[in-house]
PDB file of C-alpha atoms and ligand atoms in Angstrom:
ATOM      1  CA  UNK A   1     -19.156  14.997  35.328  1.00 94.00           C
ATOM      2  CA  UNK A   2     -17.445  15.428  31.949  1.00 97.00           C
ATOM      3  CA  UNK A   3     -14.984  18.493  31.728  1.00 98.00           C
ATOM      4  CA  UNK A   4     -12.760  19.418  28.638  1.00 98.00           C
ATOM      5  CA  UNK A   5      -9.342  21.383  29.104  1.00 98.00           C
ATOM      6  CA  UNK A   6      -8.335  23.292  26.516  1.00 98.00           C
ATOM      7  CA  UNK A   7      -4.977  25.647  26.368  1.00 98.00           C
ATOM      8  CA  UNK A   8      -1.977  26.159  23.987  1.00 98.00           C
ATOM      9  CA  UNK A   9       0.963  23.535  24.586  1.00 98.00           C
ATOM     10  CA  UNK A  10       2.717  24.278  27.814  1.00 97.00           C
ATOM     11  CA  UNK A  11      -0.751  25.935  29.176  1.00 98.00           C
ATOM     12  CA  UNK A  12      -0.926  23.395  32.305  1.00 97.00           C
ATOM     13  CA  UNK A  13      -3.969  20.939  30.644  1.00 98.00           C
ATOM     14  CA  UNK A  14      -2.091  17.883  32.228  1.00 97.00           C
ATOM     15  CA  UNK A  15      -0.793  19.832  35.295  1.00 96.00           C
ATOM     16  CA  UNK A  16      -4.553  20.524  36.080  1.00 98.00           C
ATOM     17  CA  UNK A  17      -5.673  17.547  35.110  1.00 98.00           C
ATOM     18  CA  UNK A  18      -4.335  15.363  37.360  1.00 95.00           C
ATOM     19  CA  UNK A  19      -5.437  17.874  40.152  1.00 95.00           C
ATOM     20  CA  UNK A  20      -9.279  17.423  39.176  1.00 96.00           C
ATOM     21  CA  UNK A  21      -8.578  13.861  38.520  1.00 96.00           C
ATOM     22  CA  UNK A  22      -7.683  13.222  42.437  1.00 94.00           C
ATOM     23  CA  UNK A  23      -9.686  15.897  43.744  1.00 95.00           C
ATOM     24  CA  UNK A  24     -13.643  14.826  41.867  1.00 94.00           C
ATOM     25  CA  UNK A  25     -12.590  11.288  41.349  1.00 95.00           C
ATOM     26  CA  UNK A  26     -12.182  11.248  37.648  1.00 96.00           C
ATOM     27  CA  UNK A  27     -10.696   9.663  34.753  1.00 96.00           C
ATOM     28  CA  UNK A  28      -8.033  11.793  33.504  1.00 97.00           C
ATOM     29  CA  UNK A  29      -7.844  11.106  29.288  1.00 98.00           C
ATOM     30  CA  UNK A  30      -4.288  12.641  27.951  1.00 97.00           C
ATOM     31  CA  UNK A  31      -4.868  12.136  23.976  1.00 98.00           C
ATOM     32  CA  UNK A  32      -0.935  12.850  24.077  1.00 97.00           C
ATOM     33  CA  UNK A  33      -0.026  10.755  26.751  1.00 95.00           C
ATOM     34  CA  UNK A  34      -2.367   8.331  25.052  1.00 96.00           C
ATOM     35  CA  UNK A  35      -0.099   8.381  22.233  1.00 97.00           C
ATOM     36  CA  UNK A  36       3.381   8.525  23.485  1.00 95.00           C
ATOM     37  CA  UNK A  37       2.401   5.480  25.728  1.00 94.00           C
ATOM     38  CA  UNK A  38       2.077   3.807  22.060  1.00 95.00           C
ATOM     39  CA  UNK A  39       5.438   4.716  21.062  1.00 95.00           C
ATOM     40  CA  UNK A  40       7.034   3.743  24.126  1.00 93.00           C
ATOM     41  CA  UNK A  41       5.588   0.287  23.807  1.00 95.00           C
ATOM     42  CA  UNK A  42       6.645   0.559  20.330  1.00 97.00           C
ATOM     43  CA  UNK A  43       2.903  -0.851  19.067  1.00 95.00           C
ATOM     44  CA  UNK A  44       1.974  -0.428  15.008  1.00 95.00           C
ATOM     45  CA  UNK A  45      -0.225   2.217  16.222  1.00 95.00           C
ATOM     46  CA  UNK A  46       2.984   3.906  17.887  1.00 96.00           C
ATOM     47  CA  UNK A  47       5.231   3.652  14.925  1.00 96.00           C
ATOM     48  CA  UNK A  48       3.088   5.030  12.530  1.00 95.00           C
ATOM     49  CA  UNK A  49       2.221   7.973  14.817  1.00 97.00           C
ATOM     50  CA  UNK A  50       5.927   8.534  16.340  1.00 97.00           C
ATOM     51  CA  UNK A  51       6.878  10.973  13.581  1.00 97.00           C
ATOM     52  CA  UNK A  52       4.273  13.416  13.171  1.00 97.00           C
ATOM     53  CA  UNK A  53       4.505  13.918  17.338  1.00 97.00           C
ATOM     54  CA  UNK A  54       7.893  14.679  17.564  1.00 96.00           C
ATOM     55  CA  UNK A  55       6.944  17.497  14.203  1.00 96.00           C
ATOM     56  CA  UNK A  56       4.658  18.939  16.650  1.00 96.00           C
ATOM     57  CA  UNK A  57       1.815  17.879  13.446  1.00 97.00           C
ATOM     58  CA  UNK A  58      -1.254  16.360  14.426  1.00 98.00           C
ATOM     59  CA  UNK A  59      -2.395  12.577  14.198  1.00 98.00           C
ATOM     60  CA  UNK A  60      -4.972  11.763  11.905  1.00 97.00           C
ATOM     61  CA  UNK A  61      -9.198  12.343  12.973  1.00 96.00           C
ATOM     62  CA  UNK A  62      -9.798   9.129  12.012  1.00 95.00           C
ATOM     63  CA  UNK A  63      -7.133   7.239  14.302  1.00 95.00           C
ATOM     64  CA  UNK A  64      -7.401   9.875  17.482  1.00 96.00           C
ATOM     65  CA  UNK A  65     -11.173   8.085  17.424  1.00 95.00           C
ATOM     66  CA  UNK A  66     -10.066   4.726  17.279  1.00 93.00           C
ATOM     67  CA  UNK A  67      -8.214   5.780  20.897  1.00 94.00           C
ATOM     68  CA  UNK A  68     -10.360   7.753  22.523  1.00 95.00           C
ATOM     69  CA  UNK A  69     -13.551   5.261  21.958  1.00 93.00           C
ATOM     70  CA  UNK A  70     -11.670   2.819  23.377  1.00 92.00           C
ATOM     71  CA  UNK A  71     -10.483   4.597  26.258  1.00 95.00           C
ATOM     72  CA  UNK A  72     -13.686   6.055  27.539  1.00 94.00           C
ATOM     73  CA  UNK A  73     -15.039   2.936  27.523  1.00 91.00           C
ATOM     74  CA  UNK A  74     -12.775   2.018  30.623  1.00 94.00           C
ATOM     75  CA  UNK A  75     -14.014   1.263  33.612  1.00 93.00           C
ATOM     76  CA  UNK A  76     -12.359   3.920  35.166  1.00 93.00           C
ATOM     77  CA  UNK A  77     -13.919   6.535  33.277  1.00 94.00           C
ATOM     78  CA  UNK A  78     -17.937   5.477  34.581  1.00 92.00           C
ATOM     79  CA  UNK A  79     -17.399   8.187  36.864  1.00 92.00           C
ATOM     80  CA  UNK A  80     -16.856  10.726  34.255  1.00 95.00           C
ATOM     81  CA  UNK A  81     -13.525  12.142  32.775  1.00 97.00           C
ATOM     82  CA  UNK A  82     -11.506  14.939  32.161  1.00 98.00           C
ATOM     83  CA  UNK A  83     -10.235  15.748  28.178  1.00 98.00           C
ATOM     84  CA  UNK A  84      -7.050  16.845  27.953  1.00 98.00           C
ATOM     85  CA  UNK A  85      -5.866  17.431  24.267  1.00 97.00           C
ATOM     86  CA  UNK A  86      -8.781  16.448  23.075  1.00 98.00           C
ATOM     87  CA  UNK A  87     -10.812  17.665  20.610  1.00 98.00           C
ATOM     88  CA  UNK A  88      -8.434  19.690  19.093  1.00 98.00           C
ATOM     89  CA  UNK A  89     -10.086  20.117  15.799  1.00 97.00           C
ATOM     90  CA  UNK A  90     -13.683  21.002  14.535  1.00 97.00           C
ATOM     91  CA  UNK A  91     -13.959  17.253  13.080  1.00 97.00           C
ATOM     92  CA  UNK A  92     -12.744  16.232  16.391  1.00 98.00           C
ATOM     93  CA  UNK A  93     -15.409  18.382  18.268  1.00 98.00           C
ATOM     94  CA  UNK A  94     -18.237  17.731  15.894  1.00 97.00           C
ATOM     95  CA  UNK A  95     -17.620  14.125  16.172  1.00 97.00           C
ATOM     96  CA  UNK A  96     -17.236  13.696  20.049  1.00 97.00           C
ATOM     97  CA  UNK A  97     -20.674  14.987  20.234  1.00 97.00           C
ATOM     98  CA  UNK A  98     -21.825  12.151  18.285  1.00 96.00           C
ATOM     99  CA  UNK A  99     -19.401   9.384  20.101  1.00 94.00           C
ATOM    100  CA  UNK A 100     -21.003  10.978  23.448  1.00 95.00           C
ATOM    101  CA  UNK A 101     -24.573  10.761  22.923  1.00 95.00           C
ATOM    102  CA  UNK A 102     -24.163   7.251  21.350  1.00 91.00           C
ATOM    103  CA  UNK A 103     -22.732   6.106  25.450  1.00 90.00           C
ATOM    104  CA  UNK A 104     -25.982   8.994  26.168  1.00 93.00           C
ATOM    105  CA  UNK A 105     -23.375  11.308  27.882  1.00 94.00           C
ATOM    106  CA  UNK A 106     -22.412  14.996  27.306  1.00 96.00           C
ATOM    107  CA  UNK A 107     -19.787  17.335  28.163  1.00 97.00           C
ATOM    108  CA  UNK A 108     -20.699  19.444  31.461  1.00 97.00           C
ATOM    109  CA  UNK A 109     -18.326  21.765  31.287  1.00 97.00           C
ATOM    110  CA  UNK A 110     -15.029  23.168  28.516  1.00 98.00           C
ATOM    111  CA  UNK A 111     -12.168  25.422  30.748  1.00 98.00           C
ATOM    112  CA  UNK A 112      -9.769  27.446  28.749  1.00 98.00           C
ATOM    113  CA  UNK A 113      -6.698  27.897  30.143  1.00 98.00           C
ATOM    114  CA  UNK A 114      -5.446  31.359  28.926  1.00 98.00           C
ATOM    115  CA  UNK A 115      -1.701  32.267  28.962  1.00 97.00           C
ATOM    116  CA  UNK A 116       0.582  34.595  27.185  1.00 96.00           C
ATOM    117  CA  UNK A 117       2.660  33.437  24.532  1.00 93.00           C
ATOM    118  CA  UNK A 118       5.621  34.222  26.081  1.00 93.00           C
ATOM    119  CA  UNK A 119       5.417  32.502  29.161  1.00 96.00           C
ATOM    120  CA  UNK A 120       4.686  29.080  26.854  1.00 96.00           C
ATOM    121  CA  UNK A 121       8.549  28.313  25.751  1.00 95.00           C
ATOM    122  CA  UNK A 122       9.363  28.123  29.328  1.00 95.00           C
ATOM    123  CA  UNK A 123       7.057  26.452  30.559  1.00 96.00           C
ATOM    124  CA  UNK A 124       7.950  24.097  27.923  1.00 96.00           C
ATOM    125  CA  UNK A 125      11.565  23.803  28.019  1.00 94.00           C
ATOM    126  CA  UNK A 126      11.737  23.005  31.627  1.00 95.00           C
ATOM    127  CA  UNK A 127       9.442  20.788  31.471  1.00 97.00           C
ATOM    128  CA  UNK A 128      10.412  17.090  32.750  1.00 97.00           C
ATOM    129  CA  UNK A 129       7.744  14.269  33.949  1.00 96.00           C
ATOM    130  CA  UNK A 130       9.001  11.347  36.004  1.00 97.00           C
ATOM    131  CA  UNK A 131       9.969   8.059  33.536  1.00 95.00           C
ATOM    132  CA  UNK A 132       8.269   5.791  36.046  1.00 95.00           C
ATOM    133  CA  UNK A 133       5.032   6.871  37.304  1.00 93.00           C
ATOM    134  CA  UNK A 134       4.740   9.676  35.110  1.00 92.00           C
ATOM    135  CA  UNK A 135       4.130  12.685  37.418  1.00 94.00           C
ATOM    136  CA  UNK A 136       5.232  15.801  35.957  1.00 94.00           C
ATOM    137  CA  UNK A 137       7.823  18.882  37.159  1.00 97.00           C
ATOM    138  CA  UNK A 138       9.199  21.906  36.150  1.00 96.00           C
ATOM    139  CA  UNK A 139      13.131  22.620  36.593  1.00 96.00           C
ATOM    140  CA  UNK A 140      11.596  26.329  37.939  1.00 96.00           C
ATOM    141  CA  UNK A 141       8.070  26.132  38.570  1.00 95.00           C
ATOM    142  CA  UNK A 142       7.464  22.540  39.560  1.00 95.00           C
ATOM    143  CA  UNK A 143      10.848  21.305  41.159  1.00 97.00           C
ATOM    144  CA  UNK A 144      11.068  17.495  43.079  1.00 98.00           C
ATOM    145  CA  UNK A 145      11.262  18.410  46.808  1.00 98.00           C
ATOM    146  CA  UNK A 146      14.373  16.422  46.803  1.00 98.00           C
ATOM    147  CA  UNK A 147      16.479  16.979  43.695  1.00 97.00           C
ATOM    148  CA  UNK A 148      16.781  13.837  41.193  1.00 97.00           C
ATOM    149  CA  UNK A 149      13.921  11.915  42.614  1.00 98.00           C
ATOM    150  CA  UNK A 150      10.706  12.161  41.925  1.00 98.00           C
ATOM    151  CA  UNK A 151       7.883  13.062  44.927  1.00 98.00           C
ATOM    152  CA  UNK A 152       4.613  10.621  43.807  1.00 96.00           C
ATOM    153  CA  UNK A 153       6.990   6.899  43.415  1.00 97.00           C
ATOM    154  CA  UNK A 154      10.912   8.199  44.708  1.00 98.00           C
ATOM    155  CA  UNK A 155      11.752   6.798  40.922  1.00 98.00           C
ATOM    156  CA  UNK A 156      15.336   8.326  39.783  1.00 98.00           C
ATOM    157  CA  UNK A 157      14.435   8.573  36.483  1.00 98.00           C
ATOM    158  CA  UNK A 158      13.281  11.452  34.627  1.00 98.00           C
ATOM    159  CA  UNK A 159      12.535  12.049  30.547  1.00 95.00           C
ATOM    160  CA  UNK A 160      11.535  14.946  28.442  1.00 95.00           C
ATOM    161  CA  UNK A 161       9.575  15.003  25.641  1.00 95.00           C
ATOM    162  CA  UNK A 162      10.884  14.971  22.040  1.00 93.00           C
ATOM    163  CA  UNK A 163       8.258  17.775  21.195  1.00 95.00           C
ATOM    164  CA  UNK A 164       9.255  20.321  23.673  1.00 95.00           C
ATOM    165  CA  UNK A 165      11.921  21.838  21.688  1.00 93.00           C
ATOM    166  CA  UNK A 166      11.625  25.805  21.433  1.00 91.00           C
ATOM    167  CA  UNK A 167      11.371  25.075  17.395  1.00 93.00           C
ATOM    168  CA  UNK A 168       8.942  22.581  17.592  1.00 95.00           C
ATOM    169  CA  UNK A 169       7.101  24.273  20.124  1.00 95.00           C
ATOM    170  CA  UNK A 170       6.602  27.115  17.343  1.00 95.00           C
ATOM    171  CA  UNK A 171       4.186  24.759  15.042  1.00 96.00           C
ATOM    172  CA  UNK A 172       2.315  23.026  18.012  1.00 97.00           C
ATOM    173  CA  UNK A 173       1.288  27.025  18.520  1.00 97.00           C
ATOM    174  CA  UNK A 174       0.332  27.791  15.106  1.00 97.00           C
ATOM    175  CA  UNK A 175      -1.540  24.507  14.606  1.00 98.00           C
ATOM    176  CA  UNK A 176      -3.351  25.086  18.121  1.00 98.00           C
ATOM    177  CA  UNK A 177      -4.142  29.305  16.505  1.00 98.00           C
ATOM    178  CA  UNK A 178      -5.395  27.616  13.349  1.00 98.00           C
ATOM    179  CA  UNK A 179      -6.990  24.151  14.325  1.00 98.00           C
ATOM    180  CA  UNK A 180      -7.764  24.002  17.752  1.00 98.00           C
ATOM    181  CA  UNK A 181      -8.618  27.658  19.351  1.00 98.00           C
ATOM    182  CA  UNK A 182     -11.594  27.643  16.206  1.00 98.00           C
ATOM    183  CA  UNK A 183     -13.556  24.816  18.349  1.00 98.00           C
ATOM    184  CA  UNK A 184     -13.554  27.097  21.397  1.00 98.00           C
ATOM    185  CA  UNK A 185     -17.108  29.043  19.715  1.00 98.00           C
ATOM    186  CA  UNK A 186     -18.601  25.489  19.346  1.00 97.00           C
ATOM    187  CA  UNK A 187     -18.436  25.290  23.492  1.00 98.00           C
ATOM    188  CA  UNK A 188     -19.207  28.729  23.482  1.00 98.00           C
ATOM    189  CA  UNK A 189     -22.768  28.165  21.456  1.00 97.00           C
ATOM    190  CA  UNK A 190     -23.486  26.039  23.914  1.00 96.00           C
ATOM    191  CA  UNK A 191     -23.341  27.673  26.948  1.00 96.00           C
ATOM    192  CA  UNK A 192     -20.828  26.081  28.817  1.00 96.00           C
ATOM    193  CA  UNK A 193     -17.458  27.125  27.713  1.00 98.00           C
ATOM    194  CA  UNK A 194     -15.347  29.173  31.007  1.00 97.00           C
ATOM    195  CA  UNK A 195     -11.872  30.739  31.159  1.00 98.00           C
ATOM    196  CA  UNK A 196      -9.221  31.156  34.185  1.00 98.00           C
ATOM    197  CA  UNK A 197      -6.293  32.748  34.331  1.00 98.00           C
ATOM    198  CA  UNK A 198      -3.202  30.280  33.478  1.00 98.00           C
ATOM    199  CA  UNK A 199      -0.819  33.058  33.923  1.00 98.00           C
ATOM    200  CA  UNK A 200      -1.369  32.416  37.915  1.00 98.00           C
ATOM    201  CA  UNK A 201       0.557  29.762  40.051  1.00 97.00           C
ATOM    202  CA  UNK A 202      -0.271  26.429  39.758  1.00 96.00           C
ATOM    203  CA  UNK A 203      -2.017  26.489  43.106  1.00 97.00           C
ATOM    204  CA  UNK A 204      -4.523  29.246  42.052  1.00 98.00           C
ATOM    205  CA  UNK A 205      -5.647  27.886  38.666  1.00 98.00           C
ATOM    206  CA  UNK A 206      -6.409  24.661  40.531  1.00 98.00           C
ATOM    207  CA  UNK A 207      -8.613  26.769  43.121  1.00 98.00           C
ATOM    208  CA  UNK A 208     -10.133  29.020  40.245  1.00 98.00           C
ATOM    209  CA  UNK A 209     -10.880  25.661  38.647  1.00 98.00           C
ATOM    210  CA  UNK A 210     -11.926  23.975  41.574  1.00 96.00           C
ATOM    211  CA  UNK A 211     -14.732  27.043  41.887  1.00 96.00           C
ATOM    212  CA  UNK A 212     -15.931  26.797  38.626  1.00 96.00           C
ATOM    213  CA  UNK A 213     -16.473  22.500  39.336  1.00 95.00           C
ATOM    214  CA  UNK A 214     -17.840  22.682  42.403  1.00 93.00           C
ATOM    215  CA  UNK A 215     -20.559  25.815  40.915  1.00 92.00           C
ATOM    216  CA  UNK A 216     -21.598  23.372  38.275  1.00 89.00           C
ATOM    217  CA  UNK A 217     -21.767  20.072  40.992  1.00 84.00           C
ATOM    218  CA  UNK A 218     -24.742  22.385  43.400  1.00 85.00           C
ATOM    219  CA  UNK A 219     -26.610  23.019  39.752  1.00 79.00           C
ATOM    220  CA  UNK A 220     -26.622  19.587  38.960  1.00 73.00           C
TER     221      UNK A 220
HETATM  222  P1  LIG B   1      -0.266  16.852  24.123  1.00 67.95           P
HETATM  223  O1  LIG B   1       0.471  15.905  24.961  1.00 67.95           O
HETATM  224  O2  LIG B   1      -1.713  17.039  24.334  1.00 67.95           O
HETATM  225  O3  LIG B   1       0.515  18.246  24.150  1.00 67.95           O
HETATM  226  P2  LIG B   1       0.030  19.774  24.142  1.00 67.95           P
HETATM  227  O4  LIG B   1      -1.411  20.038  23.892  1.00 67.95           O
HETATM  228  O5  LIG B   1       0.969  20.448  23.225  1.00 67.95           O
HETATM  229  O6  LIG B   1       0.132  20.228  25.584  1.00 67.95           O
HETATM  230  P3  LIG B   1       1.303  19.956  26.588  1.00 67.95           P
HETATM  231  O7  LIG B   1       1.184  18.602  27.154  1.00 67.95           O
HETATM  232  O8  LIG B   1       2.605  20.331  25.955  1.00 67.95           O
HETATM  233  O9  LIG B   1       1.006  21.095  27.654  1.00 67.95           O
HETATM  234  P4  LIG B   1       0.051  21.093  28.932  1.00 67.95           P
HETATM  235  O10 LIG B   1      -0.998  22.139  28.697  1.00 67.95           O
HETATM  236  O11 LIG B   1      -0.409  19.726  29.301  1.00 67.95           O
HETATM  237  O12 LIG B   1       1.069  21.660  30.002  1.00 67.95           O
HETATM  238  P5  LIG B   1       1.651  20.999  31.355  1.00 67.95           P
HETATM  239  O13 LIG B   1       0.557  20.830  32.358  1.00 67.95           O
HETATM  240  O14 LIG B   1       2.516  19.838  31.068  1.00 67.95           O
HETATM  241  O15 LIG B   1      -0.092  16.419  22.558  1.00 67.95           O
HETATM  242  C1  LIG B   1       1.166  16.063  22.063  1.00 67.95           C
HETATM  243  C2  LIG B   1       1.037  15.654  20.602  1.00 67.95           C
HETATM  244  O16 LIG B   1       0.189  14.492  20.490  1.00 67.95           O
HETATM  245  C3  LIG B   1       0.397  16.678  19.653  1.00 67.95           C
HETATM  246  O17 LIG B   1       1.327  17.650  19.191  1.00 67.95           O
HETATM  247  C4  LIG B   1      -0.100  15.759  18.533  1.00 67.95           C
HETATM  248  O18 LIG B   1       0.960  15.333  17.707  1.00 67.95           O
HETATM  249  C5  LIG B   1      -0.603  14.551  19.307  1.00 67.95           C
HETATM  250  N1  LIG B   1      -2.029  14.665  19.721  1.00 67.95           N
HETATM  251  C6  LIG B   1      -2.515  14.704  20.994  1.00 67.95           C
HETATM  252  N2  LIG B   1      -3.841  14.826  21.004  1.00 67.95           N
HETATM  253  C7  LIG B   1      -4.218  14.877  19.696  1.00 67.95           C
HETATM  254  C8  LIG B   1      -5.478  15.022  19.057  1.00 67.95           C
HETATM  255  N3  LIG B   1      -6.622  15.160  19.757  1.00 67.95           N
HETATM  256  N4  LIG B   1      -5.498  15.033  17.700  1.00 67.95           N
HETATM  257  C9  LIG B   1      -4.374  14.907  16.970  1.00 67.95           C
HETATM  258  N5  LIG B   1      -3.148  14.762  17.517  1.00 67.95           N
HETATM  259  C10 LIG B   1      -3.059  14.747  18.878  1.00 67.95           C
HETATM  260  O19 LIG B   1       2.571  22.230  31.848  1.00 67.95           O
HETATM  261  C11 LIG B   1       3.765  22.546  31.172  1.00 67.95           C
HETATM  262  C12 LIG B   1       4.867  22.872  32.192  1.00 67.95           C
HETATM  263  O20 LIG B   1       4.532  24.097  32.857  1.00 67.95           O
HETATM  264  C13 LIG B   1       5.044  21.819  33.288  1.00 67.95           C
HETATM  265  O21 LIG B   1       6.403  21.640  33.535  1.00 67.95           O
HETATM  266  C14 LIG B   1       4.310  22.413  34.510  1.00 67.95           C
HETATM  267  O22 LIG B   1       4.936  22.024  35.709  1.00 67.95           O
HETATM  268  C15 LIG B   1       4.444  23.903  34.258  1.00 67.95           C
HETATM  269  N6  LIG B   1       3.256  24.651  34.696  1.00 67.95           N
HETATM  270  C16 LIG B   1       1.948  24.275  34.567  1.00 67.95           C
HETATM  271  N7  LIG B   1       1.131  25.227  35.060  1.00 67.95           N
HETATM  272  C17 LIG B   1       1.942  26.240  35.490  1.00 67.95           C
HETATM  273  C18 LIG B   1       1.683  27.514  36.119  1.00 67.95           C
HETATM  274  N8  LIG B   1       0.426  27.927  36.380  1.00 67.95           N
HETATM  275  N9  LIG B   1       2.757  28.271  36.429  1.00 67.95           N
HETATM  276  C19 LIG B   1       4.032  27.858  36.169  1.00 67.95           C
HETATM  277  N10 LIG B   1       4.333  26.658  35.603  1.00 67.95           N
HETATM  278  C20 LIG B   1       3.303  25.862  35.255  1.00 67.95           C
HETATM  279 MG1  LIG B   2      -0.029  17.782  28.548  1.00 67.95          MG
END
């Protein structure tokens, strides 16, 4: 099974992600977290791409390919995967088609995670993901169960992103209006493209999604 998340920044891709990813045993493929592990590690790769993330501007077609080839390639990922952030333009959805069918596999299903506008900054702003094991929280939504430490790996350290500042956050949303909401009708076309309501708690997108992945596993 092969599922594609799509949603504005802040929408709760990699909050539902790692849900699906634990619950259907898949390989959970964060283009972003792809990327910002390259900065961390401070790679070539991660230097040259370091700027235009922390603009909110997207990386190059050409180089989110390069990553995303490789990754799916994984081991981890025979047992299918879950896109999040990915494709995010119509290059990017034209040519994952074409990357697919050359491993002979498809997408199953594309979820849209709808949520007002207004609910996005914060969402964003209180964002906070644990520095060791990555697990993320929300100072409102999302809290630790014990304050400063973080649930998954009891780590004590926290980050936030770079990107998640209320300015920045205002050209990830118009580059997601103008690049990455046009793919949505190429899903669409084909038949498999479904919506839930992101403006629930956490908790019921993961059951409305849950519905909609267990409907498609009895069809197939
Ligand atoms: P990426 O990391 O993909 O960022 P994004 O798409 O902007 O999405 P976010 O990660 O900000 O939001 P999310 O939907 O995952 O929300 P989350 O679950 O954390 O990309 C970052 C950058 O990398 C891009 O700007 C670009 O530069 C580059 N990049 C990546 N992919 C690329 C590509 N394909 N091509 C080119 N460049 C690429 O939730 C947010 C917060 O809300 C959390 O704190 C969570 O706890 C909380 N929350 C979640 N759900 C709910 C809920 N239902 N109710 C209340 N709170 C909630
Ligand atoms: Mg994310």
């Amino acid at each position: 099974m092969n599922i594609v998340l799509f949603g504005p920044p802040g929408a709760g891709k990699g909050t539902q992600a790692a849900y699906i990813r634990d619950k259907f045993s898949l390989c959970h493929i964060s283009t972003g977290n792809l990327l910002r592990n390259e900065v961390a590690e401070g790679t070539p790769l991660g230097q040259r791409v370091s700027a235009i993330i922390d603009a909110g501007q997207l990386v190059s077609d050409d180089l989110m390919f390069e990553i995303l080839e490789k990754r799916i390639k994984q081991q981890d990922c025979e047992n299918g995967f879950i896109l999040d952030g990915f494709p995010r333009t119509e290059v990017q959805a034209k040519g994952l088609d074409a990357l697919l069918s050359k491993h002979g596999l498809t997408i199953d299903i594309a979820i849209i995670i709808v949520v007002e506008e207004e609910a996005l900054v914060t969402r964003i702003t209180g964002r906070f993901t644990c520095a060791n094991c990555g697990a993320g929280y929300h100072d409102v939504f999302a809290p630790t169960a014990v304050a400063g430490v973080c649930d998954a790996c009891g780590s004590t350290q926290f980050s936030r992103r770079e990107d998640d500042k209320a300015e920045t956050l205002k050209s990830r949303l118009a580059i997601y209006h103008e690049q990455t909401a046009p793919v949505l009708p190429h899903y669409k076309q084909k038949g498999i493209l479904r919506s839930v309501d992101g403006m629930q708690s956490i908790d019921q997108v993961s059951t409305q999604i849950d519905s909609l992945v267990n409907e498609l596993k009895q069809l197939t």
